[in-house]
Amino acid sequence: MKSSLLISLCLVFLCSCQELPIEEYAVIPQPAEIAYTSGFVKLKSQPVVAYPLELANEAQLLQSYLSSDFSVGAVLNEGGGKADITLQLDPTVLPDKKEGYVLDAISGKVMIKANSPAGILNGVQTLRQVIKEKDGKLMVQKAIVTDYPAFSWRAFMLDEGRYFKGKEVVKQLLDEMADLKMNVFHWHLTNDQGWRIEIKKYPKLTEIGSMRKETIINRYSATTPGIYDGTPYGGFYTQEEIKEIVAYAKERYITIIPEVDLPGHMLAALATYPELGCTGGPYEVGTRWGIYDDVLCAGNENIYPFIEDVLQEVFKLFPGEYVHIGGDECPKTRWKSCPKCQSKIKELKLKDEHELQSYVIRRVEKFLNKNGKKLIGWDEILEGGIAPNAALMSWRGIAGGITAAKSGHPVIMTPNIYVSLDHYQASMETSPLANGRICSLEWTYGYNPIPKELTKEEAGHIIGVQANVWTEYIKTPEQVEYMAYPRANAVAEIGWSSPEHKNWEDYLDRLQYQFKRWQFY
């Protein structure tokens, strides 16, 4: 009996000496480095969060996350001291890695260190994903995470020119972006089908330009008759709402890049001020999708004070360094037959209408630069010659991005075949009506923003990647989420994680935890 007891005690001792199994983190986007240690950090039912005054915003966000994610009431302790979770600014932590952080969960406590508040918040977002609930208690697998982004520009674009979504929807999108460590929200606010931003000097832009009389409900093509719903549609953001949203984004270290599309896609403005077009109208706010021949009259000097007045108000609302002016899908049909445009071409000794568009873009860029702003345009701004200091978004494939990078311009890669999230995700026969071709999750995840045609030096001009949600066929917020996810977090991983840290099968495993989080919310 004594020997049996001795054997039992030995077994207990051996079991206690064995290392506990490692439960690997399921984080999206995948961190750069994770070093695991056996065991767990157990959090108190009311964990104490210590932080310096300059991290009050991050501490408060962590407190709100713990409450919403786990129904835990964290206690905030400004100034440091004993704590379950400590937030610490340290300029020596990854000093050459902007937005990077170290999450240390080895010593029985959790420490998040970074050289900037943005890095601290990125660490907080990782912590949210690695906390697990076991037997009614919250715990974290012991590990040290050393993490930093591959690209400085990790973006999500929402088109509201077609369908207006509203303040609360945009805030929720910003929250989801912050979860995924995305840091740029490209806000497409004007288009042929609607003007969505209040301009106080031109109140009719929203009184008239924000409303269309009806909307096409089938797929538009030049050969297929349109079917329309017969229902007026509109909506716009007041400047006060925009200020609120910009402040909300700033708390999450997300820069909002506004887009006022010109000289094409301006039908909503022309419907309001017909004298700015080549023919003088009459015009109406667009009711179908696609491209319209009526654009701003490039030969009419009156369009430039209008553009500058609008942009002056945009500058005051959006403090970021970039303003997007579109420059895409501008037919030259009206310009070819317009006396003013043809006179301008002769006056400036331009080769053709493409150079006339380049003249418009360059003139707008000078105005932006004079006001401390930089210009971004779609890859059509290459036609006729790119503006000297412009950044370019390569959307019609990758060729435009390669050309711009080789000439030293900053480039955001956003090719529609990979990252346009309004494209079908699966079978066109069984999916809701959408744009383009099939763009599956695996296809999106496999995209590498650095073209093989670039040298290492040229590749340095590729500053990031962007997911686009064009809303021609996306009317509701629910459909935005259906189309955007999970492909948006695949794009987030492209932007954050280096190619050597990406693995499709591993991503799918981690994605299962993300589905559980979405179901919870």
Coordinates of C-alpha atoms in Angstrom, one line a residue:
M1 CA 0.0 0.0 0.0
K2 CA 2.9 2.3 0.8
S3 CA 4.5 1.6 -2.5
S4 CA 1.2 2.4 -4.3
L5 CA 1.0 5.7 -2.4
L6 CA 4.6 6.5 -3.3
I7 CA 4.0 5.8 -7.0
S8 CA 0.9 8.0 -7.0
L9 CA 2.8 10.9 -5.3
C10 CA 5.6 10.5 -7.9
L11 CA 3.1 10.7 -10.8
V12 CA 1.6 13.8 -9.3
F13 CA 5.0 15.3 -9.0
L14 CA 6.0 14.4 -12.6
C15 CA 2.7 15.8 -13.9
S16 CA 3.3 19.1 -12.1
C17 CA 6.8 19.4 -13.5
Q18 CA 5.6 18.9 -17.1
E19 CA 5.2 22.0 -19.2
L20 CA 1.6 23.1 -19.8
P21 CA 0.6 22.9 -23.5
I22 CA 1.2 26.1 -25.5
E23 CA -2.0 27.7 -26.9
E24 CA -0.8 29.7 -29.9
Y25 CA -2.3 33.1 -30.4
A26 CA -4.9 33.6 -33.2
V27 CA -4.1 37.2 -34.1
I28 CA -5.1 39.0 -37.4
P29 CA -3.0 40.5 -38.7
Q30 CA -0.2 38.0 -38.0
P31 CA 2.5 39.5 -35.7
A32 CA 6.1 39.7 -36.7
E33 CA 7.5 37.6 -33.8
I34 CA 6.0 35.6 -31.0
A35 CA 8.1 33.8 -28.4
Y36 CA 5.9 31.5 -26.3
T37 CA 6.5 30.3 -22.7
S38 CA 4.6 27.6 -20.9
G39 CA 1.8 28.8 -18.6
F40 CA -0.8 31.6 -18.5
V41 CA -1.2 35.1 -17.0
K42 CA -4.4 35.2 -15.1
L43 CA -6.3 38.5 -15.0
K44 CA -8.3 39.6 -12.0
S45 CA -12.0 40.0 -12.2
Q46 CA -11.4 43.8 -12.1
P47 CA -7.9 44.2 -13.6
V48 CA -5.9 47.3 -12.8
V49 CA -4.5 49.2 -15.8
A50 CA -1.5 51.4 -15.1
Y51 CA -0.5 54.2 -17.6
P52 CA 1.1 57.6 -17.8
L53 CA -1.0 60.7 -18.4
E54 CA 0.0 60.8 -22.1
L55 CA -1.6 57.4 -22.6
A56 CA -5.0 58.3 -21.1
N57 CA -6.8 57.8 -24.4
E58 CA -5.3 54.3 -24.9
A59 CA -6.1 53.3 -21.3
Q60 CA -9.7 54.4 -21.7
L61 CA -10.0 52.5 -25.0
L62 CA -8.6 49.4 -23.3
Q63 CA -11.1 49.8 -20.5
S64 CA -14.0 50.1 -22.9
Y65 CA -12.7 47.1 -24.9
L66 CA -12.5 44.9 -21.7
S67 CA -16.0 46.0 -20.9
S68 CA -17.5 45.3 -24.3
D69 CA -15.5 42.2 -25.1
F70 CA -15.5 40.4 -21.7
S71 CA -17.9 42.4 -19.4
V72 CA -14.9 43.2 -17.2
G73 CA -14.7 46.5 -15.3
A74 CA -11.1 47.5 -15.4
V75 CA -9.7 50.0 -12.9
L76 CA -7.6 52.8 -14.4
N77 CA -4.5 53.8 -12.4
E78 CA -2.9 56.9 -13.9
G79 CA 0.8 57.3 -13.0
G80 CA 1.9 53.7 -12.8
G81 CA 2.2 51.5 -9.8
K82 CA 1.2 47.9 -9.3
A83 CA -1.1 46.7 -12.1
D84 CA -2.3 43.6 -14.0
I85 CA -1.8 45.5 -17.3
T86 CA 0.8 48.3 -17.8
L87 CA 1.0 50.7 -20.7
Q88 CA 4.4 52.2 -21.1
L89 CA 6.0 54.7 -23.6
D90 CA 9.6 53.9 -24.2
P91 CA 11.6 55.6 -27.1
T92 CA 14.1 52.7 -27.1
V93 CA 11.4 50.1 -28.1
L94 CA 11.6 49.4 -31.8
P95 CA 12.9 53.0 -32.4
D96 CA 13.0 52.5 -36.2
K97 CA 9.6 50.8 -36.4
K98 CA 6.8 53.4 -36.3
E99 CA 3.6 52.0 -34.9
G100 CA 5.4 48.9 -33.5
Y101 CA 5.0 47.5 -30.0
V102 CA 6.1 44.8 -27.6
L103 CA 3.5 42.9 -25.6
D104 CA 5.2 41.1 -22.7
A105 CA 3.0 38.5 -20.9
I106 CA 5.8 36.5 -19.3
S107 CA 6.2 37.7 -15.7
G108 CA 2.6 37.0 -14.6
K109 CA 1.5 40.5 -15.6
V110 CA 0.9 42.1 -19.0
M111 CA 3.1 44.9 -20.2
I112 CA 2.6 46.8 -23.5
K113 CA 5.5 49.0 -24.5
A114 CA 6.0 51.2 -27.6
N115 CA 7.7 54.3 -28.8
S116 CA 4.4 56.0 -29.7
P117 CA 0.8 56.1 -28.5
A118 CA -0.2 54.5 -31.9
G119 CA 2.1 51.6 -31.1
I120 CA 0.5 51.2 -27.7
L121 CA -3.0 51.0 -29.2
N122 CA -1.8 48.4 -31.7
G123 CA -0.5 46.4 -28.8
V124 CA -3.9 46.8 -27.1
Q125 CA -5.6 45.4 -30.2
T126 CA -3.4 42.3 -30.1
L127 CA -4.1 41.9 -26.4
R128 CA -7.9 41.9 -27.1
Q129 CA -7.4 39.0 -29.5
V130 CA -5.2 36.8 -27.2
I131 CA -7.3 37.0 -24.0
K132 CA -9.2 33.8 -23.5
E133 CA -11.9 32.9 -21.0
K134 CA -11.4 29.6 -19.1
D135 CA -13.6 28.4 -16.3
G136 CA -15.1 31.9 -16.0
K137 CA -11.6 33.5 -15.7
L138 CA -9.7 35.6 -18.2
M139 CA -6.1 34.6 -19.0
V140 CA -3.4 35.1 -21.6
Q141 CA -0.9 32.5 -22.8
K142 CA 2.5 33.6 -21.7
A143 CA 4.5 35.0 -24.6
I144 CA 6.4 38.0 -25.8
V145 CA 5.1 39.6 -29.0
T146 CA 7.4 41.9 -31.0
D147 CA 5.4 43.5 -33.8
Y148 CA 5.5 46.2 -36.4
P149 CA 3.9 46.9 -39.8
A150 CA 5.2 46.1 -43.2
F151 CA 3.7 49.2 -44.8
S152 CA 2.9 52.7 -43.4
W153 CA -0.4 53.0 -45.4
R154 CA -3.0 50.3 -44.5
A155 CA -6.3 51.6 -45.8
F156 CA -10.0 51.0 -46.3
M157 CA -12.0 53.0 -48.7
L158 CA -15.8 53.5 -48.5
D159 CA -17.7 55.0 -51.4
E160 CA -20.7 57.1 -50.2
G161 CA -21.3 59.0 -53.4
R162 CA -23.6 56.2 -54.5
Y163 CA -25.2 55.2 -51.2
F164 CA -25.1 57.3 -48.0
K165 CA -24.4 55.2 -44.8
G166 CA -24.4 57.7 -42.0
K167 CA -22.3 58.7 -39.0
E168 CA -22.8 55.6 -36.8
V169 CA -22.0 53.2 -39.6
V170 CA -18.7 55.1 -40.3
K171 CA -17.8 55.0 -36.7
Q172 CA -18.3 51.3 -36.6
L173 CA -16.1 50.9 -39.6
L174 CA -13.4 52.9 -37.9
D175 CA -13.6 50.6 -34.9
E176 CA -13.3 47.6 -37.1
M177 CA -10.3 49.2 -38.9
A178 CA -8.6 49.9 -35.6
D179 CA -9.1 46.2 -34.5
L180 CA -7.2 45.3 -37.7
K181 CA -4.5 47.9 -37.2
M182 CA -5.5 49.7 -40.4
N183 CA -4.6 53.4 -40.2
V184 CA -6.1 55.2 -43.2
F185 CA -9.8 55.7 -44.0
H186 CA -10.3 56.9 -47.6
W187 CA -13.7 58.6 -47.6
H188 CA -15.2 58.9 -51.1
L189 CA -17.7 61.8 -50.6
T190 CA -18.7 63.0 -54.0
N191 CA -19.7 61.4 -57.3
D192 CA -22.2 61.7 -60.2
Q193 CA -24.9 60.1 -58.0
G194 CA -24.6 62.3 -55.0
W195 CA -22.7 65.1 -53.2
R196 CA -22.3 64.0 -49.5
I197 CA -20.3 66.8 -47.8
E198 CA -21.7 70.2 -46.7
I199 CA -20.0 73.1 -48.3
K200 CA -21.1 76.3 -46.6
K201 CA -20.2 78.6 -49.4
Y202 CA -22.2 76.5 -51.8
P203 CA -25.2 75.2 -49.8
K204 CA -27.0 74.1 -53.0
L205 CA -24.4 71.3 -53.4
T206 CA -26.2 69.4 -50.7
E207 CA -29.7 70.9 -51.2
I208 CA -29.7 69.8 -54.8
G209 CA -26.6 67.7 -55.5
S210 CA -27.1 65.2 -52.6
M211 CA -30.5 64.0 -54.0
R212 CA -31.3 61.9 -57.0
K213 CA -34.8 61.3 -58.3
E214 CA -34.4 57.5 -58.5
T215 CA -31.9 54.7 -58.7
I216 CA -31.2 51.9 -61.2
I217 CA -31.8 48.5 -59.7
N218 CA -30.4 46.2 -62.4
R219 CA -26.9 46.1 -63.8
Y220 CA -26.3 49.1 -66.0
S221 CA -24.8 48.7 -69.5
A222 CA -25.0 50.8 -72.6
T223 CA -27.0 48.0 -74.4
T224 CA -29.3 47.0 -71.5
P225 CA -32.4 49.1 -70.6
G226 CA -32.2 50.4 -67.1
I227 CA -34.9 49.4 -64.5
Y228 CA -35.4 52.2 -61.9
D229 CA -37.0 52.2 -58.5
G230 CA -38.8 55.5 -58.9
T231 CA -37.8 56.5 -55.4
P232 CA -35.9 59.7 -54.5
Y233 CA -32.7 59.0 -52.6
G234 CA -30.2 61.3 -50.8
G235 CA -28.2 62.1 -47.7
F236 CA -25.1 64.1 -46.7
Y237 CA -22.8 64.8 -43.8
T238 CA -22.9 68.2 -42.1
Q239 CA -19.6 69.7 -41.2
E240 CA -20.2 69.2 -37.5
E241 CA -20.8 65.5 -38.2
I242 CA -17.6 65.3 -40.2
K243 CA -15.6 67.0 -37.3
E244 CA -17.0 64.4 -34.9
I245 CA -16.0 61.5 -37.2
V246 CA -12.5 62.9 -37.8
A247 CA -12.0 63.3 -34.0
Y248 CA -13.2 59.7 -33.5
A249 CA -10.8 58.4 -36.0
K250 CA -7.9 60.4 -34.5
E251 CA -8.4 58.7 -31.2
R252 CA -7.8 55.4 -33.0
Y253 CA -4.8 56.8 -35.0
I254 CA -6.7 56.6 -38.2
T255 CA -6.2 59.4 -40.7
I256 CA -9.2 60.2 -42.9
I257 CA -8.4 61.0 -46.5
P258 CA -11.4 62.8 -48.2
E259 CA -12.0 62.4 -51.9
V260 CA -13.6 65.2 -54.0
D261 CA -13.5 63.6 -57.4
L262 CA -12.7 65.9 -60.3
P263 CA -12.8 66.8 -63.2
G264 CA -14.9 63.8 -63.9
H265 CA -17.7 62.2 -61.8
M266 CA -18.9 65.8 -61.1
L267 CA -22.5 65.4 -62.4
A268 CA -24.0 66.1 -58.9
A269 CA -22.1 69.5 -58.9
L270 CA -23.1 70.2 -62.5
A271 CA -26.8 69.6 -61.7
T272 CA -26.4 72.3 -59.1
Y273 CA -24.2 74.7 -61.0
P274 CA -24.7 74.0 -64.7
E275 CA -22.5 76.9 -65.8
L276 CA -19.5 74.8 -64.8
G277 CA -20.1 72.2 -67.6
C278 CA -19.2 72.4 -71.2
T279 CA -22.7 72.5 -72.5
G280 CA -24.4 74.5 -69.8
G281 CA -26.9 71.7 -69.1
P282 CA -29.5 71.0 -68.1
Y283 CA -28.0 68.3 -66.0
E284 CA -29.5 66.0 -63.3
V285 CA -27.9 64.1 -60.5
G286 CA -26.9 60.6 -61.8
T287 CA -29.5 57.9 -61.5
R288 CA -27.5 55.0 -63.0
W289 CA -24.0 53.7 -62.5
G290 CA -21.1 53.9 -64.9
I291 CA -19.4 56.9 -66.5
Y292 CA -21.0 60.1 -67.7
D293 CA -19.7 62.3 -70.5
D294 CA -20.6 65.5 -68.7
V295 CA -17.6 66.7 -66.6
L296 CA -16.2 70.0 -65.4
C297 CA -15.3 72.3 -68.3
A298 CA -11.5 72.4 -68.2
G299 CA -11.4 75.5 -70.5
N300 CA -13.8 77.5 -68.2
E301 CA -11.8 79.6 -65.8
N302 CA -14.8 79.7 -63.4
I303 CA -14.3 76.1 -62.4
Y304 CA -11.0 76.9 -60.6
P305 CA -12.4 79.4 -58.0
F306 CA -15.2 76.8 -57.4
I307 CA -12.7 74.0 -56.9
E308 CA -10.5 76.1 -54.6
D309 CA -13.5 77.3 -52.5
V310 CA -14.7 73.7 -52.0
L311 CA -11.2 72.5 -51.1
Q312 CA -10.6 75.3 -48.7
E313 CA -13.5 74.1 -46.6
V314 CA -12.3 70.5 -47.0
F315 CA -8.9 71.5 -45.6
K316 CA -10.4 72.9 -42.5
L317 CA -12.3 69.6 -41.8
F318 CA -9.6 67.1 -42.5
P319 CA -6.2 67.8 -40.9
G320 CA -4.3 65.0 -42.7
E321 CA -1.6 65.9 -45.2
Y322 CA -3.3 64.3 -48.3
V323 CA -6.5 65.2 -50.2
H324 CA -7.7 62.8 -52.9
I325 CA -9.0 64.5 -56.1
G326 CA -9.9 61.4 -58.0
G327 CA -8.8 62.2 -61.6
D328 CA -10.3 58.9 -62.8
E329 CA -12.8 58.0 -65.5
C330 CA -13.0 61.5 -67.1
P331 CA -14.3 61.2 -70.7
K332 CA -12.9 63.7 -73.1
T333 CA -16.1 63.7 -75.3
R334 CA -17.3 67.1 -74.3
W335 CA -13.9 68.7 -74.3
K336 CA -13.3 67.7 -77.9
S337 CA -16.2 69.7 -79.1
C338 CA -16.1 72.5 -76.5
P339 CA -14.8 75.8 -77.9
K340 CA -13.4 76.9 -74.4
C341 CA -11.5 73.6 -73.9
Q342 CA -10.1 73.7 -77.4
S343 CA -9.1 77.3 -77.0
K344 CA -7.3 76.4 -73.7
I345 CA -5.4 73.5 -75.5
K346 CA -4.2 76.0 -78.1
E347 CA -3.4 78.7 -75.6
L348 CA -1.3 76.4 -73.5
K349 CA 0.2 74.5 -76.5
L350 CA -1.0 71.2 -75.2
K351 CA -0.9 68.0 -77.3
D352 CA -4.4 66.8 -76.6
E353 CA -7.3 66.5 -74.2
H354 CA -5.2 64.1 -71.9
E355 CA -2.7 66.9 -71.4
L356 CA -5.6 69.2 -70.7
Q357 CA -6.7 66.9 -67.9
S358 CA -3.1 66.9 -66.6
Y359 CA -3.2 70.7 -66.7
V360 CA -6.3 70.7 -64.4
I361 CA -4.7 68.2 -62.0
R362 CA -1.4 70.1 -61.9
R363 CA -3.2 73.4 -61.3
V364 CA -5.2 71.8 -58.4
E365 CA -2.0 70.3 -57.0
K366 CA -0.3 73.7 -56.9
F367 CA -3.2 75.0 -54.9
L368 CA -3.0 72.0 -52.5
N369 CA 0.7 72.4 -52.0
K370 CA 0.3 76.2 -51.4
N371 CA -2.1 75.2 -48.6
G372 CA 0.2 72.6 -47.1
K373 CA -1.6 69.6 -48.6
K374 CA -0.5 66.8 -50.9
L375 CA -2.4 65.4 -53.8
I376 CA -3.5 61.8 -54.3
G377 CA -5.2 60.6 -57.5
W378 CA -6.2 57.4 -59.2
D379 CA -3.8 56.0 -61.8
E380 CA -5.5 58.0 -64.6
I381 CA -3.5 61.0 -63.4
L382 CA -0.5 59.5 -65.2
E383 CA -2.2 60.2 -68.5
G384 CA -0.8 63.4 -70.0
G385 CA 1.9 63.6 -67.3
I386 CA 1.6 63.1 -63.6
A387 CA 1.6 66.2 -61.3
P388 CA 5.1 66.7 -59.8
N389 CA 4.4 65.9 -56.2
A390 CA 1.4 63.6 -56.5
A391 CA 0.9 60.2 -54.9
L392 CA -0.9 57.6 -57.0
M393 CA -3.4 54.9 -56.3
S394 CA -2.9 52.1 -58.8
W395 CA -6.4 50.6 -59.3
R396 CA -6.6 49.4 -62.9
G397 CA -4.1 46.6 -62.2
I398 CA -0.5 47.2 -61.2
A399 CA 1.0 48.9 -64.3
G400 CA 0.2 52.4 -63.1
G401 CA 1.8 51.7 -59.7
I402 CA 5.0 50.4 -61.4
T403 CA 5.3 53.4 -63.6
A404 CA 4.8 55.9 -60.8
A405 CA 7.2 54.0 -58.4
K406 CA 9.9 54.0 -61.1
S407 CA 9.5 57.7 -61.4
G408 CA 9.8 58.2 -57.6
H409 CA 6.2 58.9 -56.7
P410 CA 4.6 57.5 -53.6
V411 CA 2.2 54.6 -54.5
I412 CA -0.7 52.9 -52.8
M413 CA -1.4 49.6 -54.5
T414 CA -5.1 48.9 -54.8
P415 CA -5.6 46.8 -57.9
N416 CA -9.3 46.1 -58.5
I417 CA -8.7 42.4 -59.3
Y418 CA -7.4 41.8 -55.8
V419 CA -8.7 44.3 -53.4
S420 CA -12.0 45.7 -54.7
L421 CA -14.3 44.2 -52.1
D422 CA -17.4 45.1 -54.1
H423 CA -16.5 42.3 -56.5
Y424 CA -18.2 38.9 -56.1
Q425 CA -16.8 36.7 -53.4
A426 CA -18.1 33.5 -54.9
S427 CA -20.4 32.2 -57.6
M428 CA -22.1 35.0 -59.5
E429 CA -25.2 32.7 -59.9
T430 CA -25.9 32.4 -56.2
S431 CA -24.5 35.7 -54.8
P432 CA -26.2 39.1 -54.6
L433 CA -25.7 41.4 -57.5
A434 CA -22.2 42.8 -57.3
N435 CA -19.4 44.4 -59.4
G436 CA -16.8 42.8 -61.6
R437 CA -15.5 39.3 -61.4
I438 CA -15.0 36.8 -58.6
C439 CA -12.4 38.0 -56.1
S440 CA -12.2 35.2 -53.6
L441 CA -10.7 35.4 -50.1
E442 CA -7.8 33.2 -51.0
W443 CA -7.1 35.3 -54.1
T444 CA -7.1 38.5 -52.1
Y445 CA -4.9 37.0 -49.3
G446 CA -2.3 35.9 -51.8
Y447 CA -1.7 39.4 -53.2
N448 CA 1.8 41.0 -52.7
P449 CA 1.8 44.8 -53.2
I450 CA 5.5 44.8 -54.2
P451 CA 5.6 44.1 -58.0
K452 CA 8.6 41.9 -59.0
E453 CA 9.4 44.4 -61.8
L454 CA 10.7 46.9 -59.2
T455 CA 14.2 47.2 -57.8
K456 CA 14.6 47.4 -54.1
E457 CA 15.0 51.1 -54.3
E458 CA 11.9 51.5 -56.5
A459 CA 9.9 49.2 -54.2
G460 CA 10.5 51.7 -51.4
H461 CA 8.0 54.0 -53.1
I462 CA 5.2 51.5 -52.5
I463 CA 3.9 52.9 -49.3
G464 CA 0.9 50.6 -48.8
V465 CA -2.2 48.8 -49.8
Q466 CA -5.9 49.6 -49.7
A467 CA -9.2 47.8 -49.8
N468 CA -12.0 49.5 -51.7
V469 CA -15.7 49.2 -51.2
W470 CA -17.6 50.8 -54.1
T471 CA -21.3 50.9 -53.4
E472 CA -23.1 50.8 -56.7
Y473 CA -24.8 47.5 -55.6
I474 CA -24.3 47.9 -51.8
K475 CA -27.2 49.9 -50.4
T476 CA -27.2 48.9 -46.7
P477 CA -24.6 48.8 -43.9
E478 CA -25.3 45.1 -43.5
Q479 CA -24.3 44.5 -47.1
V480 CA -21.1 46.6 -46.7
E481 CA -20.1 44.2 -43.9
Y482 CA -21.1 41.1 -45.9
M483 CA -19.0 42.3 -48.9
A484 CA -16.1 43.6 -46.9
Y485 CA -15.5 40.8 -44.5
P486 CA -13.5 38.6 -44.2
R487 CA -11.6 40.0 -47.2
A488 CA -10.9 43.3 -45.4
N489 CA -8.9 41.5 -42.7
A490 CA -7.0 39.7 -45.4
V491 CA -6.0 43.1 -46.8
A492 CA -5.1 44.2 -43.2
E493 CA -2.7 41.3 -43.0
I494 CA -1.2 42.1 -46.4
G495 CA -0.5 45.6 -45.1
W496 CA 0.8 44.7 -41.7
S497 CA 2.5 41.3 -42.0
S498 CA 5.6 40.7 -44.1
P499 CA 5.2 38.1 -46.8
E500 CA 7.4 35.6 -44.9
H501 CA 5.0 35.8 -42.0
K502 CA 1.9 35.0 -44.1
N503 CA 0.5 31.5 -44.5
W504 CA -2.9 30.8 -46.1
E505 CA -3.6 27.6 -44.0
D506 CA -2.6 29.3 -40.8
Y507 CA -4.6 32.4 -41.7
L508 CA -7.7 30.2 -42.1
D509 CA -7.2 28.7 -38.7
R510 CA -6.8 32.1 -37.1
L511 CA -9.9 33.3 -39.1
Q512 CA -12.1 30.8 -37.2
Y513 CA -11.5 32.8 -34.0
Q514 CA -12.3 36.0 -35.8
F515 CA -15.7 34.5 -36.9
K516 CA -16.4 33.8 -33.2
R517 CA -15.6 37.4 -32.3
W518 CA -17.9 38.7 -35.0
Q519 CA -20.7 36.4 -33.9
F520 CA -20.3 37.7 -30.4
Y521 CA -20.6 41.3 -31.5

